[in-house]
Amino acid sequence: MKQLLISGFLVALMATTAQADEHEREMGQPADDLQTAMDLLVLENARLDVLLEKDQLSDEDLAIIEGMSQTLSNALARIHEEVGEMTTMMEEVQSSAAEGDEQGVRESGQTYLETIQPLVKAPVAPRHHLDDNDE
């Protein structure tokens, strides 16, 4: 009886895994945040580049590319959404600067810099104030 339960569990697990693979091919991997979207973009672009180097694409290759293209679409949609939010943040910085609101500029500017970080290669390092460079 115990072996029957274990066998049944394994069959159900394998079916779930197959469904997950099929779901990923149809829906792609989700890009829940900007960093994940950027990571997926880099990874899937590299995989696509390798596959496109082949002289002949098999049916399996085409199925892989289908899933990858959906994952890339998900990543690009997330990036588009996040860049739209960054644009709004930068408009807040601009508006605060125009109003002479130093605190608003600092808060909005810092939020913007933190949010855009996954899109820039090098971290945005704090700079010393020009007056502090008397060394």
PDB file of C-alpha atoms in Angstrom, residues 60-106:
ATOM      1  CA  GLU A  60      13.051  21.228 -30.067  1.00  0.00           C
ATOM      2  CA  ASP A  61      15.067  24.388 -30.778  1.00  0.00           C
ATOM      3  CA  LEU A  62      11.947  26.106 -32.074  1.00  0.00           C
ATOM      4  CA  ALA A  63      10.001  25.097 -28.963  1.00  0.00           C
ATOM      5  CA  ILE A  64      12.800  26.457 -26.776  1.00  0.00           C
ATOM      6  CA  ILE A  65      12.837  29.723 -28.742  1.00  0.00           C
ATOM      7  CA  GLU A  66       9.070  29.984 -28.388  1.00  0.00           C
ATOM      8  CA  GLY A  67       9.371  29.830 -24.595  1.00  0.00           C
ATOM      9  CA  MET A  68      12.349  32.143 -24.584  1.00  0.00           C
ATOM     10  CA  SER A  69      10.535  34.712 -26.691  1.00  0.00           C
ATOM     11  CA  GLN A  70       7.655  34.802 -24.210  1.00  0.00           C
ATOM     12  CA  THR A  71      10.118  35.189 -21.333  1.00  0.00           C
ATOM     13  CA  LEU A  72      11.820  38.022 -23.238  1.00  0.00           C
ATOM     14  CA  SER A  73       8.444  39.649 -23.866  1.00  0.00           C
ATOM     15  CA  ASN A  74       7.690  39.448 -20.137  1.00  0.00           C
ATOM     16  CA  ALA A  75      11.064  40.988 -19.290  1.00  0.00           C
ATOM     17  CA  LEU A  76      10.679  43.773 -21.842  1.00  0.00           C
ATOM     18  CA  ALA A  77       7.168  44.555 -20.610  1.00  0.00           C
ATOM     19  CA  ARG A  78       8.458  44.853 -17.021  1.00  0.00           C
ATOM     20  CA  ILE A  79      11.346  47.061 -18.149  1.00  0.00           C
ATOM     21  CA  HIS A  80       8.931  49.274 -20.095  1.00  0.00           C
ATOM     22  CA  GLU A  81       6.680  49.594 -17.043  1.00  0.00           C
ATOM     23  CA  GLU A  82       9.589  50.371 -14.725  1.00  0.00           C
ATOM     24  CA  VAL A  83      11.084  52.958 -17.107  1.00  0.00           C
ATOM     25  CA  GLY A  84       7.688  54.668 -17.203  1.00  0.00           C
ATOM     26  CA  GLU A  85       7.778  54.898 -13.416  1.00  0.00           C
ATOM     27  CA  MET A  86      11.337  56.240 -13.568  1.00  0.00           C
ATOM     28  CA  THR A  87      10.187  58.925 -15.976  1.00  0.00           C
ATOM     29  CA  THR A  88       7.531  59.955 -13.474  1.00  0.00           C
ATOM     30  CA  MET A  89      10.168  60.047 -10.719  1.00  0.00           C
ATOM     31  CA  MET A  90      12.413  62.247 -12.855  1.00  0.00           C
ATOM     32  CA  GLU A  91       9.465  64.580 -13.517  1.00  0.00           C
ATOM     33  CA  GLU A  92       9.092  64.865  -9.720  1.00  0.00           C
ATOM     34  CA  VAL A  93      12.779  65.777  -9.441  1.00  0.00           C
ATOM     35  CA  GLN A  94      12.369  68.378 -12.179  1.00  0.00           C
ATOM     36  CA  SER A  95       9.220  69.815 -10.614  1.00  0.00           C
ATOM     37  CA  SER A  96      10.813  69.988  -7.164  1.00  0.00           C
ATOM     38  CA  ALA A  97      13.873  71.697  -8.626  1.00  0.00           C
ATOM     39  CA  ALA A  98      11.700  74.244 -10.461  1.00  0.00           C
ATOM     40  CA  GLU A  99       9.855  74.996  -7.210  1.00  0.00           C
ATOM     41  CA  GLY A 100      13.112  75.345  -5.288  1.00  0.00           C
ATOM     42  CA  ASP A 101      12.166  72.374  -3.075  1.00  0.00           C
ATOM     43  CA  GLU A 102      15.582  71.032  -2.075  1.00  0.00           C
ATOM     44  CA  GLN A 103      14.151  68.299   0.165  1.00  0.00           C
ATOM     45  CA  GLY A 104      11.816  67.141  -2.632  1.00  0.00           C
ATOM     46  CA  VAL A 105      14.729  67.043  -5.081  1.00  0.00           C
ATOM     47  CA  ARG A 106      16.815  64.984  -2.659  1.00  0.00           C
TER      48      ARG A 106
END
